[in-house]
Amino acid sequence: MKKALVIATVSGFLMKFEMQDVRILQNLGYEVHYAANCDVPKYEFDPEELARSGVRLHSIPIEKSPLRLRRNSRAIRMTEALIREEQIRLIHCHTPVGGVVGRLAGRRCRDMGIRVIYTAHGFHFYRGCPLKDLLIYRTAEKLLARDTDALVVINQEDYESASGFRLKENGRVYRIPGVGLDPEKFHPFSDEHRREVRKRLGVREAQILFLSVGEINKNKNHITILKALERMRDEGGDMSRYRYLVFGDGPERETLEYWTGQHGLRRTVSFPGYCNAPEEMYGAADLFFFPSRREGLGMAALEALACGVPVAAADNRGSGEYILPGENGWLCRWDAPEDYISAFRQWERLSPAEKYAMREKCRDSVAGFDKKYAARVMEQVYTEL
């Protein structure tokens, strides 16, 4: 049987984002192996469920920081040993350091004629990024591209950058619409279901619910929304009308919870933790905030739009792919609280009929990100390799 290895930095990545690719590989006759750091379950992770899906799991101590050279060098050696022991024929790399480890291990196994794919879920360099990031990350990607048979990207800016790289002989750059939306899972609620979920969340019917979903780290930039809410209060706003729920976990959660308490926003802002079923939350919201400094695409915002929720997003290469200002949301400067306040005020001034029309536009605007389109491209990638 042919064998494929999917590799990422953290163990929960596969079940969160890549099970569609697993099924494609299995349908093409591959036995699928998964290598990741099982000591870092960034997303909820069930090894037994993975085994039931026919995936063989291998714990490799990949470190998220590229500066952990000793441990990542060990991870490269362990991955090489795994490739040789299992006679892997195809490697599919994800996440920045997973991409480094997988491609360097693939280089060490050139004698096996192994094929290597890297999906870049957003390069760490981008237009307007710090010069240091441009020099370091772009140089690294250019060098590693020489060990890559197929480079898969998820936005137009990255596609243009990747098209200038020199890949392995006969190598090719592909573009997919993210990991793909599931329209059966993400769709608008009925009014009754919406009321039920809001009641479960402790949100009154008359309150306006703002929502964010995702890892709570500096890049996701939730602090800008907190500052916007503080400004609304200081300008005389009745904060009992609003709730802001930030679902997720991460290194900045405690810091933001402390900031919220210190600035008197605990009755307005809550951090309920990781959410296993975000589709239950989106449809209960009135407005989705997505203030990330950097995004490759931004699946959380796409999921919110699919549920009919307008999005106020930072203007970056990811959100710029699908936010239509004034139609399905607004683009804001990532560090400007006043922009997010303005977006909310514009939404608030809409009539009920206009809000309903925007809800319909939200859903229509993400039709091109349906998972079937990502599957079509990935099946082509696997088949051609």
Coordinates of C-alpha atoms in Angstrom, one line a residue:
M1 CA 0.0 0.0 0.0
K2 CA 1.2 3.5 -0.8
K3 CA 1.9 5.6 2.4
A4 CA 1.5 9.3 2.9
L5 CA 2.8 11.4 5.9
V6 CA 1.0 14.5 7.0
I7 CA 3.2 16.6 9.3
A8 CA 2.3 19.7 11.4
T9 CA 3.7 21.3 14.6
V10 CA 0.7 20.6 16.9
S11 CA -1.2 17.4 17.3
G12 CA -4.8 18.8 17.0
F13 CA -4.1 20.5 13.6
L14 CA -5.1 17.5 11.5
M15 CA -8.5 16.9 13.1
K16 CA -9.2 20.6 13.1
F17 CA -8.3 21.4 9.5
E18 CA -7.2 18.5 7.4
M19 CA -9.6 15.5 7.6
Q20 CA -10.9 16.3 4.1
D21 CA -7.4 15.8 2.7
V22 CA -7.1 12.6 4.7
R23 CA -10.2 11.2 3.1
I24 CA -8.9 12.2 -0.4
L25 CA -5.6 10.4 0.2
Q26 CA -7.4 7.3 1.5
N27 CA -9.7 7.2 -1.5
L28 CA -6.6 7.4 -3.7
G29 CA -5.2 4.2 -2.0
Y30 CA -2.9 5.8 0.6
E31 CA -2.3 4.7 4.2
V32 CA -2.2 8.0 6.1
H33 CA 0.4 8.7 8.8
Y34 CA 0.4 11.8 11.0
A35 CA 3.4 13.3 12.7
A36 CA 3.1 16.2 15.2
N37 CA 4.1 17.2 18.7
C38 CA 1.5 15.3 20.8
D39 CA 2.7 17.2 23.9
V40 CA 1.2 20.4 22.5
P41 CA -2.5 19.8 21.8
K42 CA -3.3 23.3 20.6
Y43 CA -6.7 22.2 19.4
E44 CA -9.0 19.6 21.1
F45 CA -7.5 16.3 20.1
D46 CA -8.7 12.7 20.4
P47 CA -6.0 10.1 19.4
E48 CA -8.7 7.3 19.5
E49 CA -10.9 9.1 17.1
L50 CA -7.9 9.7 14.8
A51 CA -7.2 5.9 14.9
R52 CA -10.8 5.1 14.1
S53 CA -10.4 7.4 11.0
G54 CA -7.6 5.0 9.9
V55 CA -4.7 7.5 10.6
R56 CA -1.5 6.3 12.3
L57 CA -0.2 8.8 14.8
H58 CA 3.5 9.5 15.5
S59 CA 4.7 11.9 18.2
I60 CA 7.6 14.0 16.9
P61 CA 8.9 16.8 19.2
I62 CA 8.5 19.7 16.8
E63 CA 8.8 23.1 18.5
K64 CA 6.6 26.0 17.4
S65 CA 9.6 28.4 17.8
P66 CA 12.2 28.0 14.9
L67 CA 14.8 29.1 17.4
R68 CA 14.6 25.8 19.3
L69 CA 17.3 24.4 17.1
R70 CA 18.3 21.4 19.1
R71 CA 14.8 20.0 19.5
N72 CA 13.8 20.8 15.9
S73 CA 17.0 19.2 14.6
R74 CA 16.1 16.1 16.5
A75 CA 12.6 16.3 15.0
I76 CA 14.1 16.3 11.5
R77 CA 16.1 13.2 12.3
M78 CA 13.1 11.4 13.8
T79 CA 11.0 12.3 10.8
E80 CA 13.6 11.0 8.4
A81 CA 13.8 7.7 10.4
L82 CA 10.0 7.5 10.2
I83 CA 10.0 8.0 6.5
R84 CA 12.5 5.3 5.9
E85 CA 11.0 2.8 8.3
E86 CA 7.5 3.2 6.9
Q87 CA 8.6 3.7 3.3
I88 CA 6.6 6.9 3.0
R89 CA 6.2 8.0 -0.6
L90 CA 4.4 11.4 -0.1
I91 CA 4.8 14.1 2.6
H92 CA 2.3 16.8 3.1
C93 CA 3.6 19.6 5.4
H94 CA 1.6 22.2 7.3
T95 CA 2.4 25.0 9.7
P96 CA 5.6 27.0 9.4
V97 CA 7.9 24.8 11.5
G98 CA 6.1 21.6 10.4
G99 CA 6.9 22.8 6.9
V100 CA 10.6 23.2 7.7
V101 CA 10.9 19.9 9.4
G102 CA 9.0 18.0 6.8
R103 CA 10.8 19.5 3.8
L104 CA 14.3 19.1 5.4
A105 CA 13.5 15.5 6.3
G106 CA 12.3 15.0 2.7
R107 CA 15.6 16.4 1.4
R108 CA 17.5 13.8 3.5
C109 CA 15.4 11.1 1.8
R110 CA 15.9 12.2 -1.8
D111 CA 17.3 8.8 -2.6
M112 CA 13.8 7.4 -2.1
G113 CA 12.2 9.6 -4.8
I114 CA 9.9 11.0 -2.2
R115 CA 7.3 13.7 -3.2
V116 CA 6.8 16.8 -0.9
I117 CA 3.8 19.1 -0.6
Y118 CA 3.7 22.2 1.6
T119 CA 0.5 24.1 2.3
A120 CA 1.3 27.6 3.4
H121 CA -1.7 28.8 5.5
G122 CA -0.4 32.3 5.2
F123 CA 3.3 33.2 4.7
H124 CA 4.9 35.0 7.7
F125 CA 6.0 37.7 5.3
Y126 CA 3.4 40.0 3.6
R127 CA 3.0 43.4 2.1
G128 CA 3.8 46.0 4.8
C129 CA 5.4 43.5 7.2
P130 CA 8.5 44.5 9.2
L131 CA 11.7 44.4 7.0
K132 CA 13.1 41.8 9.4
D133 CA 10.2 39.4 8.8
L134 CA 10.5 40.0 5.0
L135 CA 14.2 39.2 5.0
I136 CA 14.0 36.2 7.3
Y137 CA 10.8 34.5 6.3
R138 CA 10.9 35.2 2.6
T139 CA 14.5 34.0 2.3
A140 CA 13.6 30.8 4.2
E141 CA 10.6 30.1 2.0
K142 CA 12.6 30.7 -1.2
L143 CA 15.3 28.2 0.0
L144 CA 12.8 25.5 1.2
A145 CA 10.8 25.8 -2.1
R146 CA 13.7 24.0 -3.8
D147 CA 12.7 20.9 -1.7
T148 CA 9.0 21.3 -2.6
D149 CA 7.2 19.5 -5.4
A150 CA 3.9 21.3 -4.8
L151 CA 3.4 24.6 -3.0
V152 CA -0.2 25.2 -2.0
V153 CA -1.3 28.7 -0.9
I154 CA -4.6 30.2 0.2
N155 CA -4.7 33.8 -1.0
Q156 CA -3.7 35.9 -4.0
E157 CA -0.8 37.8 -2.5
D158 CA 0.9 34.5 -1.4
Y159 CA 0.2 33.0 -4.8
E160 CA 2.0 35.9 -6.5
S161 CA 5.0 35.6 -4.0
A162 CA 5.2 31.8 -4.4
S163 CA 5.1 32.0 -8.2
G164 CA 8.5 33.7 -8.0
F165 CA 10.1 30.8 -6.1
R166 CA 12.1 28.1 -7.7
L167 CA 10.6 24.7 -6.8
K168 CA 11.9 21.2 -7.5
E169 CA 12.0 20.2 -11.1
N170 CA 8.5 20.1 -12.5
G171 CA 7.3 21.7 -9.3
R172 CA 4.1 23.8 -9.3
V173 CA 2.2 26.4 -7.2
Y174 CA -1.5 25.8 -6.5
R175 CA -4.1 28.0 -4.9
I176 CA -7.0 26.7 -2.8
P177 CA -9.9 28.6 -1.1
G178 CA -8.6 27.8 2.4
V179 CA -9.3 24.4 3.9
G180 CA -12.9 24.8 2.7
L181 CA -16.3 25.7 4.3
D182 CA -18.9 23.1 5.1
P183 CA -22.2 24.7 4.1
E184 CA -24.1 22.0 6.0
K185 CA -22.4 22.9 9.2
F186 CA -22.1 26.7 8.9
H187 CA -25.4 28.3 7.9
P188 CA -27.8 30.9 9.4
F189 CA -30.0 29.9 12.4
S190 CA -33.7 30.0 12.5
D191 CA -35.0 32.7 14.9
E192 CA -36.0 30.1 17.4
H193 CA -32.6 28.4 17.4
R194 CA -30.9 31.8 17.7
R195 CA -33.0 32.6 20.8
E196 CA -32.2 29.2 22.4
V197 CA -28.4 29.6 21.9
R198 CA -28.4 33.2 23.2
K199 CA -30.3 32.2 26.3
R200 CA -27.8 29.4 26.9
L201 CA -25.0 31.9 26.6
G202 CA -26.7 34.2 29.1
V203 CA -27.3 36.9 26.4
R204 CA -30.6 38.8 26.7
E205 CA -32.8 39.1 23.6
A206 CA -32.4 42.9 23.5
Q207 CA -28.7 42.8 23.9
I208 CA -26.3 43.2 20.9
L209 CA -23.8 40.3 20.8
F210 CA -20.3 40.8 19.5
L211 CA -18.3 37.7 18.9
S212 CA -14.7 36.6 18.2
V213 CA -13.6 32.9 17.8
G214 CA -10.0 31.7 17.6
E215 CA -6.7 31.4 19.4
I216 CA -6.1 34.2 21.9
N217 CA -2.7 35.5 21.0
K218 CA -1.1 38.9 20.2
N219 CA -1.6 38.5 16.4
K220 CA -5.3 38.0 16.9
N221 CA -5.3 41.5 18.5
H222 CA -8.4 41.3 20.7
I223 CA -7.1 44.2 22.7
T224 CA -8.1 46.6 20.0
I225 CA -11.8 45.6 20.4
L226 CA -11.5 45.9 24.2
K227 CA -10.2 49.4 23.7
A228 CA -13.1 50.2 21.4
L229 CA -15.6 49.0 24.0
E230 CA -13.9 51.1 26.6
R231 CA -14.1 54.1 24.4
M232 CA -17.8 53.5 23.7
R233 CA -18.4 53.4 27.5
D234 CA -16.3 56.6 28.1
E235 CA -18.3 58.4 25.5
G236 CA -21.5 57.6 27.5
G237 CA -22.6 54.4 25.9
D238 CA -25.0 52.2 27.8
M239 CA -22.8 49.0 28.1
S240 CA -25.7 46.9 29.5
R241 CA -26.9 46.8 25.9
Y242 CA -23.7 44.9 24.7
R243 CA -22.0 41.6 25.2
Y244 CA -18.7 40.6 23.7
L245 CA -17.8 36.9 23.9
V246 CA -14.3 35.8 22.9
F247 CA -14.2 32.0 22.4
G248 CA -10.8 30.3 22.4
D249 CA -7.7 30.0 24.5
G250 CA -4.1 30.9 24.2
P251 CA -1.1 32.8 25.7
E252 CA -2.9 36.1 25.9
R253 CA -6.1 35.0 27.6
E254 CA -5.1 35.7 31.2
T255 CA -3.6 39.1 30.2
L256 CA -6.8 40.1 28.5
E257 CA -9.0 38.9 31.3
Y258 CA -6.9 41.0 33.7
W259 CA -7.1 44.0 31.4
T260 CA -10.9 43.6 31.2
G261 CA -11.2 43.6 35.0
Q262 CA -8.9 46.5 35.5
H263 CA -10.8 48.6 32.9
G264 CA -14.2 47.8 34.3
L265 CA -15.6 45.7 31.4
R266 CA -16.2 42.4 33.1
R267 CA -20.0 42.7 32.8
T268 CA -19.6 43.3 29.1
V269 CA -16.7 41.0 28.1
S270 CA -16.3 37.3 28.7
F271 CA -13.7 34.7 27.8
P272 CA -15.6 31.3 27.9
G273 CA -12.7 29.3 26.7
Y274 CA -12.2 26.8 23.8
C275 CA -15.4 26.1 21.9
N276 CA -15.7 22.6 20.3
A277 CA -18.7 23.6 18.2
P278 CA -18.3 27.2 17.0
E279 CA -21.1 26.9 14.5
E280 CA -23.4 27.0 17.6
M281 CA -22.0 30.4 18.5
Y282 CA -21.8 32.2 15.2
G283 CA -25.5 32.3 14.4
A284 CA -26.3 33.8 17.8
A285 CA -24.1 36.9 17.1
D286 CA -25.0 40.3 15.6
L287 CA -21.5 41.2 14.6
F288 CA -18.2 39.3 14.4
F289 CA -15.0 41.1 15.2
F290 CA -11.8 39.8 13.4
P291 CA -9.0 42.3 14.2
S292 CA -6.0 40.1 13.4
R293 CA -2.8 41.9 12.4
R294 CA -2.0 39.0 10.0
E295 CA -4.1 36.3 8.4
G296 CA -3.5 33.9 5.6
L297 CA -7.2 33.8 4.9
G298 CA -9.2 33.6 8.2
M299 CA -11.5 30.7 8.4
A300 CA -13.3 32.0 11.5
A301 CA -14.5 35.1 9.6
L302 CA -15.6 33.0 6.7
E303 CA -17.5 30.7 9.0
A304 CA -19.2 33.7 10.6
L305 CA -20.2 35.0 7.1
A306 CA -21.5 31.6 6.2
C307 CA -23.8 31.9 9.2
G308 CA -25.1 35.2 8.0
V309 CA -23.1 37.4 10.5
P310 CA -21.4 40.6 9.2
V311 CA -17.7 40.9 10.0
A312 CA -15.7 43.9 11.0
A313 CA -12.2 42.7 10.1
A314 CA -8.7 44.2 10.0
D315 CA -7.7 45.1 6.5
N316 CA -5.1 42.4 5.6
R317 CA -4.3 40.0 2.7
G318 CA -6.7 37.4 4.1
S319 CA -9.9 39.4 4.9
G320 CA -9.3 41.4 1.8
E321 CA -10.2 38.3 -0.2
Y322 CA -13.8 38.2 0.9
I323 CA -14.9 41.3 2.8
L324 CA -17.0 43.6 0.7
P325 CA -17.2 46.9 2.6
G326 CA -20.7 47.9 3.3
E327 CA -22.1 44.7 1.8
N328 CA -21.0 41.9 4.1
G329 CA -18.9 43.7 6.6
W330 CA -16.2 46.4 7.0
L331 CA -12.4 46.6 6.7
C332 CA -10.7 48.4 9.5
R333 CA -7.1 49.4 10.4
W334 CA -6.0 46.7 12.8
D335 CA -4.8 49.1 15.5
A336 CA -7.6 51.7 15.3
P337 CA -10.5 51.1 17.9
E338 CA -12.4 54.0 16.2
D339 CA -12.6 52.0 13.0
Y340 CA -14.4 49.1 14.7
I341 CA -16.7 51.6 16.5
S342 CA -17.6 53.1 13.2
A343 CA -18.3 49.7 11.7
F344 CA -20.6 48.9 14.5
R345 CA -22.4 52.3 14.3
Q346 CA -22.9 51.7 10.5
W347 CA -24.5 48.3 11.2
E348 CA -26.6 49.8 14.0
R349 CA -28.1 52.4 11.7
L350 CA -29.3 49.8 9.2
S351 CA -33.1 49.2 9.1
P352 CA -34.3 45.6 9.9
A353 CA -34.8 45.0 6.1
E354 CA -31.3 46.2 5.4
K355 CA -29.8 44.0 8.1
Y356 CA -31.7 41.0 6.7
A357 CA -30.3 41.8 3.2
M358 CA -26.8 42.0 4.6
R359 CA -27.3 38.7 6.3
E360 CA -28.2 37.1 2.9
K361 CA -25.2 38.9 1.3
C362 CA -22.9 37.5 3.9
R363 CA -23.8 33.9 3.1
D364 CA -23.7 34.5 -0.7
S365 CA -20.3 36.1 -0.5
V366 CA -18.5 32.9 0.7
A367 CA -20.0 30.5 -1.8
G368 CA -16.7 30.2 -3.6
F369 CA -15.0 28.9 -0.4
D370 CA -17.1 25.8 -0.2
K371 CA -15.0 22.7 0.8
K372 CA -15.8 21.0 -2.5
Y373 CA -13.5 23.5 -4.3
A374 CA -10.6 22.9 -2.0
A375 CA -11.1 19.2 -2.3
R376 CA -11.1 19.4 -6.1
V377 CA -7.7 21.2 -6.1
M378 CA -6.1 18.9 -3.5
E379 CA -7.3 15.8 -5.4
Q380 CA -5.5 17.2 -8.5
V381 CA -2.4 17.9 -6.5
Y382 CA -2.2 14.4 -5.0
T383 CA -3.0 12.8 -8.3
E384 CA -0.4 14.7 -10.3
L385 CA 2.3 13.8 -7.8

